[in-house]
Amino acid sequence: MGRTFEFPGFVDVHVHFRDPGLAAAETTASGAEAAGRGGFAAVVTMPNTNPAGDSVEWVRAQIDAAGLPVKIIPSACITKGRLGREVADLEALAEAGAAFFTDDGTYVSDDKVMEEAMTRAAQLGMAVCDHALVPCGGVIRDCALARRLSLPVIPVSAETDAIARDISLCRVTGCRLHIQHISTAAGVEMVRRAQREGLPVTAEATPHHLLLSCDDLAADDANFKMAPPLGNSEDRAELRRAVKDGTLMFATDHAPHPPATKASGFLTSANGIVGLETAIGITYAVMVEEEGMDIDSWAKAWWELPRWIVAGSERIIGNTRICIDEENPQKVDVSRFASLSRNCPYDGMRFSCRPLEVQP
Ligand SMILES: [Zn+2]
């Protein structure tokens, strides 16, 4: 049986569909099907496709994709080719219907380029979203597994240095700033302070950073490798507190990869996991069942907070319905995903909250 609830359409502001460029991992059609099954009314696609999403034609092609079960609202590149050197034609990309600007997958390391982008985005009333992780060559946070396998580590400062730079540019430019997939307690504290200061700063937590911790890693399994990496149990606890008090929204960072690029362990495998079809079940289990968050606030972190960073969020229509049935928790069966990719560490887990069809 179970109890059903209905909310305004859930939005995932961070998905990677590999279209164009890597159709074997995900197409717009398969990704949209996964999003629909996952209970989302709309998704924001990332522009790290091949070619990169730095053109009006790319944005229009994403928006015009026909016959899909969810609304696609593409983000567009901050810099031309996602190369970090020259700011893209933000004005034309905004006009074409981009949700916001991001070079996700890569940190925009040139401060002057980022300042120019945020100045121009502020004039457009658009948000800039940053993959706030200074490149350092590491593949995992310091933990027992990292030491056992002698893996190069990613320090907390790789994230906090990036967030500090971004917040200082937010203060100078007045541009809306969104920190993607935040992973450290220290980073969350910086976002809290910026929000208290009245700066237009938001951030997102992924289901995997909320559920998992590097302290629990036991095997050299690349299904636990992502960028930023899993934090330790204190980071995870702080992320949960910050979702509960409304500091953070949810986003999946759905990152499909073909098997070959995830088969070689932490050192050389690709970053990221697929998450669209498990996100609602995981975030409900973690935040409502374990942390005691009320269901309306949990839902707002999927529908209300994300709308703040999406330009033209009135394009998002439909209502998300969920069913909660503690007696019959639903088992994750990765082999039955609509996503074309299987890089997911949740196979066989059971969650009592599942999405029903989105109502138009
Ligand atoms: Zn990213």
CSV table of C-alpha atoms and ligand atoms in Angstrom, one decimal:
chain,number,residue,atom,x,y,z
A,1,MET,CA,0.0,0.0,0.0
A,2,GLY,CA,2.1,2.9,1.3
A,3,ARG,CA,1.3,6.6,1.6
A,4,THR,CA,1.5,9.0,-1.4
A,5,PHE,CA,2.5,12.6,-1.4
A,6,GLU,CA,2.5,15.2,-4.1
A,7,PHE,CA,4.9,18.2,-4.6
A,8,PRO,CA,5.7,20.7,-7.3
A,9,GLY,CA,7.9,19.1,-9.9
A,10,PHE,CA,11.3,18.0,-8.6
A,11,VAL,CA,14.4,19.4,-10.5
A,12,ASP,CA,17.8,18.0,-10.7
A,13,VAL,CA,20.2,20.9,-11.5
A,14,HIS,CA,23.2,18.7,-12.2
A,15,VAL,CA,23.1,15.8,-14.8
A,16,HIS,CA,25.5,14.7,-17.4
A,17,PHE,CA,23.9,13.3,-20.6
A,18,ARG,CA,26.8,12.3,-22.9
A,19,ASP,CA,25.0,13.7,-26.0
A,20,PRO,CA,26.7,14.6,-28.2
A,21,GLY,CA,30.0,12.8,-27.8
A,22,LEU,CA,29.5,9.5,-25.9
A,23,ALA,CA,26.1,8.0,-26.9
A,24,ALA,CA,27.1,4.6,-25.6
A,25,ALA,CA,27.1,6.0,-22.0
A,26,GLU,CA,23.9,8.1,-22.2
A,27,THR,CA,21.8,9.8,-24.8
A,28,THR,CA,19.4,12.7,-24.2
A,29,ALA,CA,16.6,10.2,-24.6
A,30,SER,CA,18.0,7.5,-22.2
A,31,GLY,CA,18.9,10.2,-19.7
A,32,ALA,CA,15.5,11.8,-19.8
A,33,GLU,CA,13.9,8.4,-19.4
A,34,ALA,CA,16.0,7.8,-16.3
A,35,ALA,CA,15.1,11.2,-14.9
A,36,GLY,CA,11.4,10.5,-15.5
A,37,ARG,CA,11.5,7.2,-13.8
A,38,GLY,CA,13.5,8.8,-11.0
A,39,GLY,CA,10.6,11.2,-10.3
A,40,PHE,CA,12.0,14.4,-11.8
A,41,ALA,CA,10.0,16.9,-13.8
A,42,ALA,CA,13.1,18.7,-15.2
A,43,VAL,CA,16.8,18.4,-15.3
A,44,VAL,CA,19.6,20.8,-16.0
A,45,THR,CA,22.2,19.2,-18.4
A,46,MET,CA,25.9,20.0,-18.0
A,47,PRO,CA,27.8,21.3,-21.0
A,48,ASN,CA,30.9,19.0,-20.8
A,49,THR,CA,29.8,17.2,-23.9
A,50,ASN,CA,31.9,16.8,-27.1
A,51,PRO,CA,31.8,19.4,-28.5
A,52,ALA,CA,31.3,21.4,-25.3
A,53,GLY,CA,28.1,23.4,-24.8
A,54,ASP,CA,29.4,26.8,-25.5
A,55,SER,CA,27.2,27.7,-28.5
A,56,VAL,CA,23.7,28.9,-29.1
A,57,GLU,CA,23.2,25.9,-31.4
A,58,TRP,CA,24.1,23.5,-28.6
A,59,VAL,CA,21.7,25.1,-26.1
A,60,ARG,CA,18.9,25.2,-28.7
A,61,ALA,CA,19.4,21.5,-29.7
A,62,GLN,CA,19.1,20.5,-26.0
A,63,ILE,CA,16.0,22.5,-25.4
A,64,ASP,CA,14.3,21.4,-28.7
A,65,ALA,CA,14.8,17.6,-28.0
A,66,ALA,CA,11.3,16.3,-28.7
A,67,GLY,CA,9.1,13.7,-27.1
A,68,LEU,CA,10.9,13.4,-23.8
A,69,PRO,CA,9.3,12.5,-20.4
A,70,VAL,CA,11.0,15.4,-18.6
A,71,LYS,CA,11.9,19.0,-19.4
A,72,ILE,CA,15.5,19.5,-20.4
A,73,ILE,CA,17.0,22.9,-19.4
A,74,PRO,CA,20.6,23.0,-20.5
A,75,SER,CA,23.3,24.9,-18.7
A,76,ALA,CA,26.0,26.5,-20.9
A,77,CYS,CA,29.8,26.9,-20.6
A,78,ILE,CA,31.4,29.8,-18.7
A,79,THR,CA,34.4,29.7,-21.1
A,80,LYS,CA,34.8,28.9,-24.7
A,81,GLY,CA,35.4,25.2,-25.2
A,82,ARG,CA,35.5,24.8,-21.4
A,83,LEU,CA,39.1,25.7,-21.6
A,84,GLY,CA,39.1,28.4,-19.0
A,85,ARG,CA,40.8,31.0,-21.1
A,86,GLU,CA,38.1,33.2,-22.7
A,87,VAL,CA,34.6,33.9,-21.5
A,88,ALA,CA,31.9,32.5,-23.7
A,89,ASP,CA,29.2,34.6,-25.3
A,90,LEU,CA,27.1,34.6,-22.2
A,91,GLU,CA,24.6,37.1,-23.5
A,92,ALA,CA,23.7,35.0,-26.5
A,93,LEU,CA,23.6,31.8,-24.4
A,94,ALA,CA,21.3,33.4,-21.9
A,95,GLU,CA,19.1,34.6,-24.7
A,96,ALA,CA,19.0,31.1,-26.2
A,97,GLY,CA,17.6,29.8,-22.9
A,98,ALA,CA,20.5,28.5,-20.8
A,99,ALA,CA,19.7,27.8,-17.1
A,100,PHE,CA,23.0,29.1,-15.8
A,101,PHE,CA,26.7,29.0,-16.6
A,102,THR,CA,29.2,26.3,-15.6
A,103,ASP,CA,32.4,24.7,-16.8
A,104,ASP,CA,31.5,21.7,-14.6
A,105,GLY,CA,34.1,19.0,-14.6
A,106,THR,CA,36.7,21.7,-14.5
A,107,TYR,CA,37.5,24.5,-12.1
A,108,VAL,CA,37.8,27.9,-13.8
A,109,SER,CA,41.2,28.6,-12.3
A,110,ASP,CA,42.0,32.0,-13.9
A,111,ASP,CA,40.6,34.6,-11.4
A,112,LYS,CA,40.3,37.3,-14.0
A,113,VAL,CA,38.3,35.1,-16.4
A,114,MET,CA,36.0,34.1,-13.6
A,115,GLU,CA,35.6,37.7,-12.5
A,116,GLU,CA,34.7,38.8,-16.0
A,117,ALA,CA,32.2,35.9,-16.3
A,118,MET,CA,30.5,36.7,-13.0
A,119,THR,CA,30.3,40.4,-13.8
A,120,ARG,CA,28.6,39.7,-17.1
A,121,ALA,CA,26.4,37.0,-15.6
A,122,ALA,CA,25.3,39.5,-12.9
A,123,GLN,CA,24.2,42.0,-15.6
A,124,LEU,CA,22.1,39.2,-17.1
A,125,GLY,CA,20.6,38.2,-13.7
A,126,MET,CA,22.1,34.7,-14.2
A,127,ALA,CA,23.8,32.4,-11.8
A,128,VAL,CA,27.4,31.1,-12.2
A,129,CYS,CA,27.9,27.5,-10.9
A,130,ASP,CA,31.4,26.3,-10.1
A,131,HIS,CA,33.0,22.9,-9.9
A,132,ALA,CA,34.9,24.2,-6.9
A,133,LEU,CA,37.9,22.0,-6.8
A,134,VAL,CA,41.4,23.2,-7.5
A,135,PRO,CA,43.3,20.6,-9.6
A,136,CYS,CA,45.8,18.7,-7.4
A,137,GLY,CA,46.4,15.3,-9.0
A,138,GLY,CA,44.7,13.4,-6.2
A,139,VAL,CA,42.0,10.8,-6.7
A,140,ILE,CA,40.6,10.3,-3.1
A,141,ARG,CA,40.4,11.9,0.3
A,142,ASP,CA,42.9,10.8,2.9
A,143,CYS,CA,41.5,7.6,4.5
A,144,ALA,CA,42.5,4.1,5.4
A,145,LEU,CA,42.0,2.8,1.8
A,146,ALA,CA,44.0,5.7,0.4
A,147,ARG,CA,46.9,4.9,2.7
A,148,ARG,CA,46.7,1.1,2.1
A,149,LEU,CA,46.8,1.6,-1.7
A,150,SER,CA,49.2,4.6,-1.6
A,151,LEU,CA,46.8,6.7,-3.6
A,152,PRO,CA,47.4,10.4,-4.2
A,153,VAL,CA,45.0,12.3,-2.0
A,154,ILE,CA,42.8,15.4,-2.6
A,155,PRO,CA,43.2,17.8,0.4
A,156,VAL,CA,40.2,19.7,1.9
A,157,SER,CA,42.0,22.9,0.8
A,158,ALA,CA,41.4,21.9,-2.9
A,159,GLU,CA,37.7,22.6,-2.3
A,160,THR,CA,38.0,25.4,0.3
A,161,ASP,CA,40.5,27.4,-1.7
A,162,ALA,CA,38.2,27.4,-4.7
A,163,ILE,CA,35.1,28.3,-2.6
A,164,ALA,CA,37.0,31.2,-0.9
A,165,ARG,CA,38.0,32.6,-4.3
A,166,ASP,CA,34.4,32.2,-5.7
A,167,ILE,CA,32.8,33.9,-2.6
A,168,SER,CA,35.2,36.8,-2.8
A,169,LEU,CA,34.3,37.3,-6.5
A,170,CYS,CA,30.6,37.0,-5.5
A,171,ARG,CA,31.1,39.9,-3.1
A,172,VAL,CA,32.8,42.0,-5.8
A,173,THR,CA,30.5,41.3,-8.7
A,174,GLY,CA,27.1,40.6,-6.9
A,175,CYS,CA,26.7,37.6,-9.2
A,176,ARG,CA,24.6,34.7,-8.0
A,177,LEU,CA,27.0,31.9,-7.1
A,178,HIS,CA,26.3,28.2,-6.7
A,179,ILE,CA,28.8,25.7,-5.5
A,180,GLN,CA,28.3,22.4,-7.2
A,181,HIS,CA,28.5,19.0,-5.3
A,182,ILE,CA,30.0,20.5,-2.1
A,183,SER,CA,31.9,17.8,-0.1
A,184,THR,CA,33.6,19.2,3.0
A,185,ALA,CA,32.5,20.4,6.4
A,186,ALA,CA,34.8,23.4,6.0
A,187,GLY,CA,33.3,24.3,2.6
A,188,VAL,CA,29.8,24.1,4.0
A,189,GLU,CA,30.8,26.5,6.8
A,190,MET,CA,32.1,29.0,4.2
A,191,VAL,CA,28.7,28.8,2.4
A,192,ARG,CA,26.9,29.3,5.7
A,193,ARG,CA,28.9,32.4,6.5
A,194,ALA,CA,28.4,33.9,3.0
A,195,GLN,CA,24.6,33.3,3.3
A,196,ARG,CA,24.6,35.0,6.8
A,197,GLU,CA,26.5,37.9,5.2
A,198,GLY,CA,23.6,38.2,2.8
A,199,LEU,CA,25.6,37.2,-0.3
A,200,PRO,CA,23.6,35.4,-3.1
A,201,VAL,CA,25.4,32.0,-2.5
A,202,THR,CA,23.9,28.5,-2.7
A,203,ALA,CA,25.3,25.0,-2.9
A,204,GLU,CA,24.2,21.5,-3.6
A,205,ALA,CA,24.8,18.1,-1.9
A,206,THR,CA,24.7,14.9,-3.8
A,207,PRO,CA,23.0,11.7,-2.6
A,208,HIS,CA,26.4,9.9,-2.6
A,209,HIS,CA,28.1,12.5,-0.4
A,210,LEU,CA,25.2,12.3,2.0
A,211,LEU,CA,25.0,8.5,2.1
A,212,LEU,CA,28.7,7.4,1.8
A,213,SER,CA,32.0,8.2,3.5
A,214,CYS,CA,35.6,7.5,2.6
A,215,ASP,CA,36.0,6.1,6.1
A,216,ASP,CA,33.8,3.1,5.0
A,217,LEU,CA,35.7,2.4,1.8
A,218,ALA,CA,37.2,-1.2,1.8
A,219,ALA,CA,37.9,-2.1,-1.9
A,220,ASP,CA,39.6,-0.5,-4.9
A,221,ASP,CA,36.2,0.0,-6.5
A,222,ALA,CA,35.8,2.9,-8.9
A,223,ASN,CA,32.1,3.0,-8.2
A,224,PHE,CA,33.1,5.0,-5.2
A,225,LYS,CA,35.4,7.4,-7.1
A,226,MET,CA,34.0,10.9,-7.9
A,227,ALA,CA,35.2,14.5,-8.0
A,228,PRO,CA,35.0,16.0,-5.5
A,229,PRO,CA,35.7,12.7,-3.6
A,230,LEU,CA,33.7,11.3,-0.8
A,231,GLY,CA,34.4,13.1,2.4
A,232,ASN,CA,34.9,11.5,5.8
A,233,SER,CA,32.2,10.9,8.4
A,234,GLU,CA,32.4,14.4,9.9
A,235,ASP,CA,32.0,15.9,6.4
A,236,ARG,CA,29.0,13.7,5.8
A,237,ALA,CA,27.4,14.7,9.1
A,238,GLU,CA,27.9,18.4,8.4
A,239,LEU,CA,26.4,18.0,4.9
A,240,ARG,CA,23.4,16.4,6.4
A,241,ARG,CA,23.0,19.2,9.0
A,242,ALA,CA,23.2,21.8,6.2
A,243,VAL,CA,20.5,20.1,4.1
A,244,LYS,CA,18.3,19.8,7.2
A,245,ASP,CA,18.6,23.5,8.0
A,246,GLY,CA,18.0,24.6,4.4
A,247,THR,CA,21.6,25.7,3.6
A,248,LEU,CA,22.0,23.1,0.8
A,249,MET,CA,19.8,21.8,-2.0
A,250,PHE,CA,20.0,18.3,-3.5
A,251,ALA,CA,21.5,17.5,-7.0
A,252,THR,CA,22.6,14.1,-8.3
A,253,ASP,CA,25.7,14.8,-10.5
A,254,HIS,CA,24.4,11.9,-12.5
A,255,ALA,CA,27.6,10.8,-14.4
A,256,PRO,CA,27.2,7.9,-16.8
A,257,HIS,CA,30.3,6.1,-17.9
A,258,PRO,CA,30.9,3.0,-20.1
A,259,PRO,CA,32.2,-0.1,-18.1
A,260,ALA,CA,35.8,0.1,-19.5
A,261,THR,CA,36.4,3.6,-18.0
A,262,LYS,CA,35.3,2.5,-14.5
A,263,ALA,CA,37.1,-0.9,-14.4
A,264,SER,CA,40.6,0.1,-13.4
A,265,GLY,CA,40.3,1.1,-9.7
A,266,PHE,CA,40.7,4.5,-8.1
A,267,LEU,CA,44.0,5.6,-9.7
A,268,THR,CA,42.9,5.8,-13.3
A,269,SER,CA,39.2,5.3,-13.6
A,270,ALA,CA,36.8,8.1,-14.6
A,271,ASN,CA,35.0,10.1,-11.9
A,272,GLY,CA,31.3,9.8,-11.0
A,273,ILE,CA,28.3,7.5,-10.8
A,274,VAL,CA,24.8,7.4,-12.2
A,275,GLY,CA,22.2,8.7,-9.7
A,276,LEU,CA,18.9,9.7,-11.3
A,277,GLU,CA,17.0,6.5,-10.5
A,278,THR,CA,18.1,6.2,-6.9
A,279,ALA,CA,18.3,9.9,-5.8
A,280,ILE,CA,14.8,10.2,-4.3
A,281,GLY,CA,15.0,6.9,-2.4
A,282,ILE,CA,18.5,7.7,-1.0
A,283,THR,CA,17.9,11.3,0.1
A,284,TYR,CA,14.6,10.3,1.8
A,285,ALA,CA,16.3,7.4,3.6
A,286,VAL,CA,19.2,9.6,4.8
A,287,MET,CA,17.5,12.9,5.5
A,288,VAL,CA,13.9,11.9,6.6
A,289,GLU,CA,14.3,8.4,8.1
A,290,GLU,CA,17.8,8.8,9.6
A,291,GLU,CA,18.1,12.5,10.3
A,292,GLY,CA,14.4,13.3,11.1
A,293,MET,CA,14.0,16.0,8.5
A,294,ASP,CA,10.3,16.8,7.9
A,295,ILE,CA,9.1,15.6,4.5
A,296,ASP,CA,8.0,19.1,3.2
A,297,SER,CA,11.5,20.5,3.9
A,298,TRP,CA,13.1,17.5,2.3
A,299,ALA,CA,10.9,17.9,-0.8
A,300,LYS,CA,11.8,21.7,-1.0
A,301,ALA,CA,15.4,20.8,-1.3
A,302,TRP,CA,14.4,19.0,-4.6
A,303,TRP,CA,11.9,21.5,-5.9
A,304,GLU,CA,12.0,25.0,-4.3
A,305,LEU,CA,15.7,25.6,-3.7
A,306,PRO,CA,16.8,24.5,-7.2
A,307,ARG,CA,14.5,26.9,-8.9
A,308,TRP,CA,16.4,29.8,-7.4
A,309,ILE,CA,19.4,29.2,-9.7
A,310,VAL,CA,17.6,28.2,-12.9
A,311,ALA,CA,16.8,31.1,-15.2
A,312,GLY,CA,13.3,30.8,-16.6
A,313,SER,CA,12.4,28.2,-13.9
A,314,GLU,CA,8.7,28.8,-14.8
A,315,ARG,CA,9.5,26.4,-17.7
A,316,ILE,CA,9.4,23.6,-15.1
A,317,ILE,CA,5.9,22.2,-14.9
A,318,GLY,CA,4.3,19.1,-13.5
A,319,ASN,CA,4.1,17.6,-10.0
A,320,THR,CA,6.2,14.9,-8.5
A,321,ARG,CA,4.4,12.1,-6.7
A,322,ILE,CA,6.2,9.8,-4.3
A,323,CYS,CA,5.1,6.7,-2.4
A,324,ILE,CA,6.4,5.8,1.0
A,325,ASP,CA,6.1,2.1,2.0
A,326,GLU,CA,8.2,1.0,4.9
A,327,GLU,CA,6.7,-2.5,4.7
A,328,ASN,CA,7.8,-3.1,1.1
A,329,PRO,CA,11.0,-1.2,0.5
A,330,GLN,CA,11.9,-1.2,-3.2
A,331,LYS,CA,15.1,-2.9,-4.1
A,332,VAL,CA,17.6,-1.2,-6.5
A,333,ASP,CA,18.2,-3.3,-9.6
A,334,VAL,CA,20.9,-1.7,-11.6
A,335,SER,CA,20.4,-4.0,-14.5
A,336,ARG,CA,16.9,-2.5,-15.0
A,337,PHE,CA,18.0,1.1,-15.1
A,338,ALA,CA,16.7,3.2,-18.0
A,339,SER,CA,20.1,4.9,-18.0
A,340,LEU,CA,22.5,3.2,-20.5
A,341,SER,CA,25.2,3.1,-17.8
A,342,ARG,CA,25.7,0.8,-14.8
A,343,ASN,CA,28.4,2.6,-12.8
A,344,CYS,CA,26.4,2.6,-9.5
A,345,PRO,CA,27.3,1.3,-6.1
A,346,TYR,CA,23.7,0.9,-4.8
A,347,ASP,CA,22.7,-2.4,-6.4
A,348,GLY,CA,20.6,-4.5,-4.1
A,349,MET,CA,19.9,-1.6,-1.5
A,350,ARG,CA,16.4,-1.1,-0.4
A,351,PHE,CA,14.6,2.2,0.0
A,352,SER,CA,11.1,2.8,1.3
A,353,CYS,CA,10.5,6.0,-0.7
A,354,ARG,CA,10.0,5.6,-4.5
A,355,PRO,CA,8.9,8.1,-7.1
A,356,LEU,CA,5.6,7.6,-8.9
A,357,GLU,CA,4.9,9.1,-12.4
A,358,VAL,CA,5.2,12.9,-12.7
A,359,GLN,CA,1.7,14.4,-13.2
A,360,PRO,CA,1.5,17.0,-16.0
B,1,ZN,ZN,31.6,18.7,-11.2
